[in-house]
PDB file of C-alpha atoms in Angstrom:
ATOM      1  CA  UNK K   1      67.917  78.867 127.252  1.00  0.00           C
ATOM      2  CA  UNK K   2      69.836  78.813 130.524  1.00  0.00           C
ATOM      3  CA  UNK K   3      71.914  76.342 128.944  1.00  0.00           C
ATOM      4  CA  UNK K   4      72.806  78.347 126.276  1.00  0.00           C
ATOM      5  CA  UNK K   5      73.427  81.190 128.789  1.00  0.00           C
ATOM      6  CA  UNK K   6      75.622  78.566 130.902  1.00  0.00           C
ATOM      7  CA  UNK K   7      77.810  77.805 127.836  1.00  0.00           C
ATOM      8  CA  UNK K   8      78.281  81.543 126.671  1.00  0.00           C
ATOM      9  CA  UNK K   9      79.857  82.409 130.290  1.00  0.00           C
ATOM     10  CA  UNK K  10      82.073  79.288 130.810  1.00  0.00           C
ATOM     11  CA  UNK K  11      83.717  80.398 126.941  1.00  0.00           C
ATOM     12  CA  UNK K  12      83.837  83.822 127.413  1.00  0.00           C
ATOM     13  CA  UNK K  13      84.238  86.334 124.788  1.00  0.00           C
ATOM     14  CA  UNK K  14      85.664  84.731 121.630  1.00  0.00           C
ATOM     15  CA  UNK K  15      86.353  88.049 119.013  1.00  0.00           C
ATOM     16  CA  UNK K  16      89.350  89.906 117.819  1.00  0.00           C
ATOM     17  CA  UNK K  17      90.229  92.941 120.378  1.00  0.00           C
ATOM     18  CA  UNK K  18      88.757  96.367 118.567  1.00  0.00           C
ATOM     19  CA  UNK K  19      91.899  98.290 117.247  1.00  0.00           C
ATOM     20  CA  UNK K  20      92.849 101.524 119.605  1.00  0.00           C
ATOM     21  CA  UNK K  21      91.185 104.344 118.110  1.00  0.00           C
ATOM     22  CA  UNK K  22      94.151 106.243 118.102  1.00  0.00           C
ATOM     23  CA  UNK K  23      96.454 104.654 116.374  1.00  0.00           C
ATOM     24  CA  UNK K  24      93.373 103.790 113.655  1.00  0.00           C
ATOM     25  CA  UNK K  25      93.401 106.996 113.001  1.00  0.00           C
ATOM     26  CA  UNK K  26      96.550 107.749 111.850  1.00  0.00           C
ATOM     27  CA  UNK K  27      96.796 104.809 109.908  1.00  0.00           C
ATOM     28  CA  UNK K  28      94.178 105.571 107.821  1.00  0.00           C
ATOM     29  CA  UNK K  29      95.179 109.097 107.150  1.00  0.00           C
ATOM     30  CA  UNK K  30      98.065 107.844 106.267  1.00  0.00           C
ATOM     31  CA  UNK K  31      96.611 105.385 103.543  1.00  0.00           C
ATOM     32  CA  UNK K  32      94.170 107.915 102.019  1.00  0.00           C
ATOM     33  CA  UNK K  33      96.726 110.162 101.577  1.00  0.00           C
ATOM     34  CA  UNK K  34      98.626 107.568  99.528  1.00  0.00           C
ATOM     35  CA  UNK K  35      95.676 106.595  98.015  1.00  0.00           C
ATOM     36  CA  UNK K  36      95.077 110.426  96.777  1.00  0.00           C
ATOM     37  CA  UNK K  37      98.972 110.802  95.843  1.00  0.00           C
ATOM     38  CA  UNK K  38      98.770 107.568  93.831  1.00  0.00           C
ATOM     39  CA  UNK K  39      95.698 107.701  92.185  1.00  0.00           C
ATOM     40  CA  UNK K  40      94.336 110.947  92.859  1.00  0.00           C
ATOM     41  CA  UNK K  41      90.847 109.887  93.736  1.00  0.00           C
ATOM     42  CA  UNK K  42      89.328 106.800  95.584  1.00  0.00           C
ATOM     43  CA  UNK K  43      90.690 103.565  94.366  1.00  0.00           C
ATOM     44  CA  UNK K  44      87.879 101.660  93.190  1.00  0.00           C
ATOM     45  CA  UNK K  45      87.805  97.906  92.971  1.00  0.00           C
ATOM     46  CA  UNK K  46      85.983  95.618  90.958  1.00  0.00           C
ATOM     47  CA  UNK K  47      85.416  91.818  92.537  1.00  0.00           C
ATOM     48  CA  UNK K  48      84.675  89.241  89.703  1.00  0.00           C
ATOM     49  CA  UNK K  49      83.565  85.832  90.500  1.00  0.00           C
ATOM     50  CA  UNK K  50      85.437  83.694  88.157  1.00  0.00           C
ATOM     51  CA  UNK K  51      83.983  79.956  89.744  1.00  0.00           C
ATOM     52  CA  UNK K  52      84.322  80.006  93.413  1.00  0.00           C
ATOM     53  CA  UNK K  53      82.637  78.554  96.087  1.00  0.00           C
ATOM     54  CA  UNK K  54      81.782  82.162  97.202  1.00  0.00           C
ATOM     55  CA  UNK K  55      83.884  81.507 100.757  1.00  0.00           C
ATOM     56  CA  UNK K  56      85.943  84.408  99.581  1.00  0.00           C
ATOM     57  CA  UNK K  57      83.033  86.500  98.986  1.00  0.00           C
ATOM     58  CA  UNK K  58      81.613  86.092 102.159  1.00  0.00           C
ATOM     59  CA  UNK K  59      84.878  87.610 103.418  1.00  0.00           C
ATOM     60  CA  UNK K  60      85.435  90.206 100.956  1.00  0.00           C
ATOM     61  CA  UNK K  61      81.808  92.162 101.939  1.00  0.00           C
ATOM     62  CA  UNK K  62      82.908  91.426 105.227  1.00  0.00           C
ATOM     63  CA  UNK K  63      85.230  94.291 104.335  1.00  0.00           C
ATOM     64  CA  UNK K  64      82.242  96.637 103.989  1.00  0.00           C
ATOM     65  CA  UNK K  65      81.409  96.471 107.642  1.00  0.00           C
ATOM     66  CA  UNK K  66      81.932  98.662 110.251  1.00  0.00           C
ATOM     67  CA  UNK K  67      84.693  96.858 111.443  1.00  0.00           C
ATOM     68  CA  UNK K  68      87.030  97.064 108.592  1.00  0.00           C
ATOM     69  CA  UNK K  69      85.103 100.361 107.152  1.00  0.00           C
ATOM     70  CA  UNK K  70      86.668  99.940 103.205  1.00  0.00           C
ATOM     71  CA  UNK K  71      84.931 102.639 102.205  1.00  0.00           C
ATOM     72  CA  UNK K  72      86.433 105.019 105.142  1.00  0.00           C
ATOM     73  CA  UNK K  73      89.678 104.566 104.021  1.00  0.00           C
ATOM     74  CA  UNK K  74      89.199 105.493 100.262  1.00  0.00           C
ATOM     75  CA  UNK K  75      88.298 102.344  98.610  1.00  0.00           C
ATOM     76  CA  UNK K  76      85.465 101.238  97.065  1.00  0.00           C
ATOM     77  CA  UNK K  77      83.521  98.447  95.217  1.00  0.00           C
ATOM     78  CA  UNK K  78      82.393  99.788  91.847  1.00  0.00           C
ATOM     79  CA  UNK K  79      79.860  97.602  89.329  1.00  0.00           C
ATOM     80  CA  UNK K  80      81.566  98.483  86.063  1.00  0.00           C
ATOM     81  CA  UNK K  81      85.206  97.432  85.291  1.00  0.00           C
ATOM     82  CA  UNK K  82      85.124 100.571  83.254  1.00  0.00           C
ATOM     83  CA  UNK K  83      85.313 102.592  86.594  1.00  0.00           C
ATOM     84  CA  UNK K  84      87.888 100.130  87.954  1.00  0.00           C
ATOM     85  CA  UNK K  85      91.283 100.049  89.123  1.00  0.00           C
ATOM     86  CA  UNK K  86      91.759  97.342  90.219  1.00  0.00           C
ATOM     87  CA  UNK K  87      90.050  93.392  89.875  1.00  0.00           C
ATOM     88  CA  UNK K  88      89.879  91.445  92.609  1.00  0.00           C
ATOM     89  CA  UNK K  89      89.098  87.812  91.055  1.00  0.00           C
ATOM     90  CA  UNK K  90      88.208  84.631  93.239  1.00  0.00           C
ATOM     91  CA  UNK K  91      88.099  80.597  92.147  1.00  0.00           C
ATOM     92  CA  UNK K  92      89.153  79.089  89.956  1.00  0.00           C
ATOM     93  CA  UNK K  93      88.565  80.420  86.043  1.00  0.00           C
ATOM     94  CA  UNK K  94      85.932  78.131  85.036  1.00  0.00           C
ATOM     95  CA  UNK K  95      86.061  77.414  81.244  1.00  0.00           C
ATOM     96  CA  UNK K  96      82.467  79.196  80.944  1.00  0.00           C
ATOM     97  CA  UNK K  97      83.694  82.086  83.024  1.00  0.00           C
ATOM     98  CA  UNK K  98      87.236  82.318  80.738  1.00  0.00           C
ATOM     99  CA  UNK K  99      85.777  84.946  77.951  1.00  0.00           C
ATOM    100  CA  UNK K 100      83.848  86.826  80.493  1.00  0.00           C
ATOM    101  CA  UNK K 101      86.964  87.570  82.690  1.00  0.00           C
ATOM    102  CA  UNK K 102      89.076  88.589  79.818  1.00  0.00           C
ATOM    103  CA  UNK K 103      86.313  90.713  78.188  1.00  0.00           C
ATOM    104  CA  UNK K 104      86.022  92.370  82.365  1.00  0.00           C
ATOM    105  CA  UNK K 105      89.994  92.346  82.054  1.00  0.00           C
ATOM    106  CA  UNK K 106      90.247  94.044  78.549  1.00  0.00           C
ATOM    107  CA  UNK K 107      87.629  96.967  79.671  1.00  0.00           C
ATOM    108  CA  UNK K 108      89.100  97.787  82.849  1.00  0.00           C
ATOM    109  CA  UNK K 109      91.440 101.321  82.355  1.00  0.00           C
ATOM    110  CA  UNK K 110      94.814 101.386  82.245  1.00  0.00           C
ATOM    111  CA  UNK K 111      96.983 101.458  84.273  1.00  0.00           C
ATOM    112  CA  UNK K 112      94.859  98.090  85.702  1.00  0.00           C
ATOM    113  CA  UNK K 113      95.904  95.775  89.009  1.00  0.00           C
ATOM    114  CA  UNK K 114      94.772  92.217  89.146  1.00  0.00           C
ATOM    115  CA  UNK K 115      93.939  90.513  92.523  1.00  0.00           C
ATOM    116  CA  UNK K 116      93.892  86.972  92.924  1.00  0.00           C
ATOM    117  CA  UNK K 117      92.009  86.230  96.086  1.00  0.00           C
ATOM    118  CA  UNK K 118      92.168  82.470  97.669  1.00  0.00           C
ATOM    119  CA  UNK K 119      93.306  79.429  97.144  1.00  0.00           C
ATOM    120  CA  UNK K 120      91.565  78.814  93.996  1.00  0.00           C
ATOM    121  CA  UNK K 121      92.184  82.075  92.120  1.00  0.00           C
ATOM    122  CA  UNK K 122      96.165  81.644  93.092  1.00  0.00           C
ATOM    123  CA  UNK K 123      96.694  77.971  92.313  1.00  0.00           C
ATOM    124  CA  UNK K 124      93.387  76.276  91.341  1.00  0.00           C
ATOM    125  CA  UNK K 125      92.736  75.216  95.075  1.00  0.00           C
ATOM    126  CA  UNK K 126      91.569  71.852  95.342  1.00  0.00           C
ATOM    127  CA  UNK K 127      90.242  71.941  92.050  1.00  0.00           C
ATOM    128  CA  UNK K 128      92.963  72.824  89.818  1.00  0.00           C
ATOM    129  CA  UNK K 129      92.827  71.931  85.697  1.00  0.00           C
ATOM    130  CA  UNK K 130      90.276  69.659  84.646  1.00  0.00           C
ATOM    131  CA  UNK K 131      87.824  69.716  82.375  1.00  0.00           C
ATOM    132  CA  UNK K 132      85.403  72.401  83.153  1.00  0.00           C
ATOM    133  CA  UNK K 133      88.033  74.960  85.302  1.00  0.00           C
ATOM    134  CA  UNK K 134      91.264  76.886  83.686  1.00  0.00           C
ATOM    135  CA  UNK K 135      92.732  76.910  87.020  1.00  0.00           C
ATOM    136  CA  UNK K 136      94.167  79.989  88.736  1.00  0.00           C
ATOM    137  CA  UNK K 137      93.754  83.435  87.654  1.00  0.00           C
ATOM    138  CA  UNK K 138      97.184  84.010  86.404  1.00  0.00           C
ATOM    139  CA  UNK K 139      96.118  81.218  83.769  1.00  0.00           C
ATOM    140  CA  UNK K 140      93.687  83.536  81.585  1.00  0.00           C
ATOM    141  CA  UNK K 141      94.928  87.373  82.773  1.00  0.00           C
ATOM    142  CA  UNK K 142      98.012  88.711  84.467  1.00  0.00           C
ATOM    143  CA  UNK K 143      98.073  88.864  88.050  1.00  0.00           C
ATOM    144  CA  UNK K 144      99.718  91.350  90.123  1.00  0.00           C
ATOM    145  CA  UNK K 145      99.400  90.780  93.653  1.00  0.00           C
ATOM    146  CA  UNK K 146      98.311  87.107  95.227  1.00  0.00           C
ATOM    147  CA  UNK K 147      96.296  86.608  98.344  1.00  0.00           C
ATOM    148  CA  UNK K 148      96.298  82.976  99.491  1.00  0.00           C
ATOM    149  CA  UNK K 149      93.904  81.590 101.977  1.00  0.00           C
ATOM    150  CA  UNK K 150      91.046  79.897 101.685  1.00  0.00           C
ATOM    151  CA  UNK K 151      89.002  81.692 102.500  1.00  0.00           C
ATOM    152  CA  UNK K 152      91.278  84.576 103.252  1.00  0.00           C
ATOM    153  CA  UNK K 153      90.623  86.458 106.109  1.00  0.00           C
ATOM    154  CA  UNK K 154      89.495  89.769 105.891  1.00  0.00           C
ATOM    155  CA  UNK K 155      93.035  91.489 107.090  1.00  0.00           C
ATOM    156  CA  UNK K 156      94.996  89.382 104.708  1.00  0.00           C
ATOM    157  CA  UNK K 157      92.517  90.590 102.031  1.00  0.00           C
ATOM    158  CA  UNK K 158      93.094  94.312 102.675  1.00  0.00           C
ATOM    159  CA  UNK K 159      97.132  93.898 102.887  1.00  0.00           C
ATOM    160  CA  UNK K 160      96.510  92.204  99.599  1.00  0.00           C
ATOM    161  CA  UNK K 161      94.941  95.663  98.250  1.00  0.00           C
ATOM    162  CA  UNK K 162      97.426  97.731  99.612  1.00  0.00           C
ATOM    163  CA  UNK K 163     100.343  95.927  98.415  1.00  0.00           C
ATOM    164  CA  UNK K 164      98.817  96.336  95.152  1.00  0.00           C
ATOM    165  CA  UNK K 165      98.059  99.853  95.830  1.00  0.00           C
ATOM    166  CA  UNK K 166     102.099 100.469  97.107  1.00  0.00           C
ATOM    167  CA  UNK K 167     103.175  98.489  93.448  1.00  0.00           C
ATOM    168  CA  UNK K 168     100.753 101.227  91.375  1.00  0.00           C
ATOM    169  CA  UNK K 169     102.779 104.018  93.227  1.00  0.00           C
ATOM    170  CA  UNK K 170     104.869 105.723  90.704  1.00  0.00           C
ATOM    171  CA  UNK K 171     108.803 105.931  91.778  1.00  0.00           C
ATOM    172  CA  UNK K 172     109.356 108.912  93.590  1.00  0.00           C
ATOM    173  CA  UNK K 173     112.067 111.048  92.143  1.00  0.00           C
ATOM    174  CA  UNK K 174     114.023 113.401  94.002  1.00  0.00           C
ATOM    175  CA  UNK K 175     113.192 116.917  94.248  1.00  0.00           C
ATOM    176  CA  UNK K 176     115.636 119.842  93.743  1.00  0.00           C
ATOM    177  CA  UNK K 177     114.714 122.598  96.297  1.00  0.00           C
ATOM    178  CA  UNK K 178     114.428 126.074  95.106  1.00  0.00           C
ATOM    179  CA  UNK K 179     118.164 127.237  96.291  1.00  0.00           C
ATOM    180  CA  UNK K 180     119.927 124.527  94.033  1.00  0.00           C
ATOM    181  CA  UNK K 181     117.659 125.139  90.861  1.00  0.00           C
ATOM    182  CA  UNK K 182     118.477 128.716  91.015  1.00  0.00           C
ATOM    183  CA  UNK K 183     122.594 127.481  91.681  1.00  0.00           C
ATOM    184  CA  UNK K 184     122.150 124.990  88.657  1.00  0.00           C
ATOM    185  CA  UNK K 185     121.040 127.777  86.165  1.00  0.00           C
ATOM    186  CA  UNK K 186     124.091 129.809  86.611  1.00  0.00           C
ATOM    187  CA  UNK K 187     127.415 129.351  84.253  1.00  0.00           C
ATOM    188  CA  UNK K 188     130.355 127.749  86.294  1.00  0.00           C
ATOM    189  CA  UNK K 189     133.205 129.826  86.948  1.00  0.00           C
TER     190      UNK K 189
END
């Protein structure tokens, strides 16, 4: 034990710095409010296993923690693609997986995003086309957004949902205030 004890004070502490409160804060107001304007509710994800080695998953409920706190900024992991808006898919499609991700694919809502987590779900990984794997995602459904890693980190897989989030925003359009629509109604002189 005092070995152990020994080691732990020559390394020191070895853990990202927490994030300043402050700054948190804002940044997650920020991103539920976009969340809200975009979708108008929570955006709710679906995570399919299509063949991985389940490295990614160990990362992706790593986004459930405290830490990270997914569900404090508006997004959550559903069990239904019918209450989806998004599929986040890691491995490689295996060729017994194939139907199943298109049938998960086809009953997700529209207007759907599809997230390609790691290496394997963006190019195949290490395992690639053979004969028992499709290869990447992009191979069976259309994917939207790409998060390479393997495994990803956590971060890179929450960047990865909001860049999918900021391509489901709708364009904004510019706004007339009230003083021009009431100068656009009347004739010209």
């Amino acid at each position: 034990m005092l070995h152990v004890l020994r080691q732990i004070a020559r390394t020191g502490i070895k853990t990202e710095p927490p994030p300043s409160p402050a700054e948190e804060m804002v940044v997650v107001a920020r991103l539920q409010e976009q969340i809200l304007r975009t979708l108008g509710r929570a955006l709710t994800i679906r995570q399919v296993d299509a063949g991985s080695c389940n490295g990614c998953e160990l990362e992706i409920h790593a986004l459930s923690n405290p830490y990270y706190n997914l569900e404090g900024l508006g997004i959550r992991f559903v069990a239904s693609p019918r209450h989806a808006d998004v599929l986040l898919v890691t491995g490689p499609v295996s060729k017994h997986m194939a139907i199943a991700l298109k049938r998960t694919y086809d009953a997700t809502p529209d207007p759907k995003l599809v997230i390609a987590a790691g290496d394997c779900g963006c190019s195949g990984g290490i395992f690639g086309e053979s004969y028992a794997s499709l290869g990447r995602v992009a191979n069976v459904i259309p994917v939207d957004v790409a998060i390479p890693g393997c495994p990803p980190t956590p971060t890179a897989l929450l960047r990865g949902v909001l860049a999918a989030l900021s391509k489901a925003a709708p364009p904004v359009e510019p706004r007339l205030d009230a003083s021009a629509a009431t100068n656009a109604d009347e004739p010209a002189p």
